[in-house]
Short mmCIF file of C-alpha atoms in Angstrom, two decimals:
data_model
loop_
_atom_site.label_atom_id
_atom_site.label_comp_id
_atom_site.label_asym_id
_atom_site.label_seq_id
_atom_site.Cartn_x
_atom_site.Cartn_y
_atom_site.Cartn_z
CA UNK A 24 0.08 -0.05 0.09
CA UNK A 25 1.55 3.29 -0.98
CA UNK A 26 1.12 6.61 0.49
CA UNK A 27 -1.75 7.96 -1.87
CA UNK A 28 -3.85 4.61 -1.18
CA UNK A 29 -3.28 5.25 2.75
CA UNK A 30 -4.49 8.88 2.39
CA UNK A 31 -7.62 7.91 0.10
CA UNK A 32 -8.63 5.32 2.58
CA UNK A 33 -8.17 7.75 5.59
CA UNK A 34 -10.23 10.49 3.72
CA UNK A 35 -12.83 7.82 2.86
CA UNK A 36 -13.19 6.69 6.46
CA UNK A 37 -13.37 10.23 7.92
CA UNK A 38 -15.71 11.29 5.37
CA UNK A 39 -13.37 13.76 3.77
CA UNK A 40 -12.75 15.70 7.18
CA UNK A 41 -9.21 16.37 8.59
CA UNK A 42 -8.22 14.70 11.89
CA UNK A 43 -7.71 18.07 13.51
CA UNK A 44 -11.26 19.24 12.68
CA UNK A 45 -12.71 16.02 14.17
CA UNK A 46 -10.77 16.54 17.32
CA UNK A 47 -11.96 20.19 17.17
CA UNK A 48 -15.51 19.11 17.19
CA UNK A 49 -15.15 16.51 19.98
CA UNK A 50 -13.52 19.12 22.09
CA UNK A 51 -16.26 21.50 21.48
CA UNK A 52 -19.02 18.85 22.39
CA UNK A 53 -17.23 17.99 25.56
CA UNK A 54 -17.12 21.79 26.38
CA UNK A 55 -20.69 22.40 25.65
CA UNK A 56 -21.79 19.44 27.65
CA UNK A 57 -19.76 20.63 30.84
CA UNK A 58 -21.08 24.27 30.44
CA UNK A 59 -24.68 22.81 30.20
CA UNK A 60 -24.09 20.56 33.05
CA UNK A 61 -22.73 23.51 35.14
CA UNK A 62 -26.05 25.92 34.02
CA UNK A 63 -28.27 22.85 35.09
CA UNK A 64 -26.52 22.59 38.51
CA UNK A 65 -26.80 26.49 38.94
CA UNK A 66 -30.35 26.45 37.79
CA UNK A 67 -31.25 23.86 40.13
CA UNK A 68 -29.86 25.61 43.10
CA UNK A 69 -31.71 28.79 42.38
CA UNK A 70 -34.71 26.93 41.75
CA UNK A 71 -34.47 25.39 45.27
CA UNK A 72 -33.78 28.69 46.93
CA UNK A 73 -36.51 30.39 45.14
CA UNK A 74 -39.45 27.88 45.28
CA UNK A 75 -38.13 25.16 47.50
CA UNK A 76 -38.68 22.74 44.69
CA UNK A 77 -36.35 21.07 41.92
CA UNK A 78 -37.37 21.57 38.41
CA UNK A 79 -36.89 17.84 37.12
CA UNK A 80 -37.80 18.84 33.50
CA UNK A 81 -34.23 20.85 33.29
CA UNK A 82 -32.45 17.94 34.81
CA UNK A 83 -34.16 15.73 32.36
CA UNK A 84 -33.27 17.64 29.40
CA UNK A 85 -29.65 17.74 30.69
CA UNK A 86 -29.68 13.74 30.75
CA UNK A 87 -31.41 13.54 27.46
CA UNK A 88 -28.13 15.20 25.83
CA UNK A 89 -25.86 12.80 27.54
CA UNK A 90 -28.26 9.89 26.63
CA UNK A 91 -28.24 10.86 23.12
CA UNK A 92 -24.52 11.27 22.85
CA UNK A 93 -24.02 7.54 24.42
CA UNK A 94 -26.80 6.20 22.25
CA UNK A 95 -25.32 7.49 19.11
CA UNK A 96 -21.85 5.96 20.01
CA UNK A 97 -23.44 2.69 21.01
CA UNK A 98 -25.08 2.51 17.60
CA UNK A 99 -22.13 3.47 15.68
CA UNK A 100 -19.45 1.30 17.47
CA UNK A 101 -21.73 -1.82 18.88
CA UNK A 102 -19.32 -2.15 21.72
CA UNK A 103 -20.71 -3.74 25.01
CA UNK A 104 -19.21 -0.83 27.02
CA UNK A 105 -21.03 2.06 24.93
CA UNK A 106 -24.22 0.09 24.91
CA UNK A 107 -24.13 -0.44 28.75
CA UNK A 108 -23.31 3.33 29.16
CA UNK A 109 -26.24 3.98 26.91
CA UNK A 110 -28.56 2.00 28.69
CA UNK A 111 -27.23 3.69 32.43
CA UNK A 112 -27.74 7.16 30.74
CA UNK A 113 -31.12 6.18 29.28
CA UNK A 114 -32.13 5.39 32.80
CA UNK A 115 -31.00 8.46 34.44
CA UNK A 116 -32.81 10.38 31.68
CA UNK A 117 -36.03 8.42 32.18
CA UNK A 118 -36.18 9.04 36.01
CA UNK A 119 -36.34 12.97 35.94
CA UNK A 120 -38.24 12.71 32.79
CA UNK A 121 -41.06 10.73 34.76
CA UNK A 122 -40.81 12.88 37.60
CA UNK A 123 -41.39 15.92 35.51
CA UNK A 124 -44.14 14.66 33.64
CA UNK A 125 -45.88 13.61 37.01
CA UNK A 126 -45.38 17.05 38.18
CA UNK A 127 -46.63 18.63 35.06
CA UNK A 128 -49.98 16.92 35.16
CA UNK A 129 -50.41 16.77 38.94
CA UNK A 130 -50.11 13.07 38.97
CA UNK A 131 -49.03 11.42 42.13
CA UNK A 132 -47.48 7.99 41.54
#
């Protein structure tokens, strides 16, 4: 395999994107997730101070983002560890989502 064949195969695998560009987008996604988690924690603390209640819908939205990231990764890689992490993050998303829906419709489970 010569240099040109290796480069062509690499471009095909990476869909004509540069490795640095892929790394840049991964870093941006990590940064966005960290900032959104910090905002969710801040919003939850302010909600507790102002209303003495937790807004579970905001927490559910945050966990939905992490769940969707792990689900995408599990679908693409089909690795057992990614599937397990997708299942765990899905479960942690469903708990506050269920509580938020119950509070929204005044359902007492």
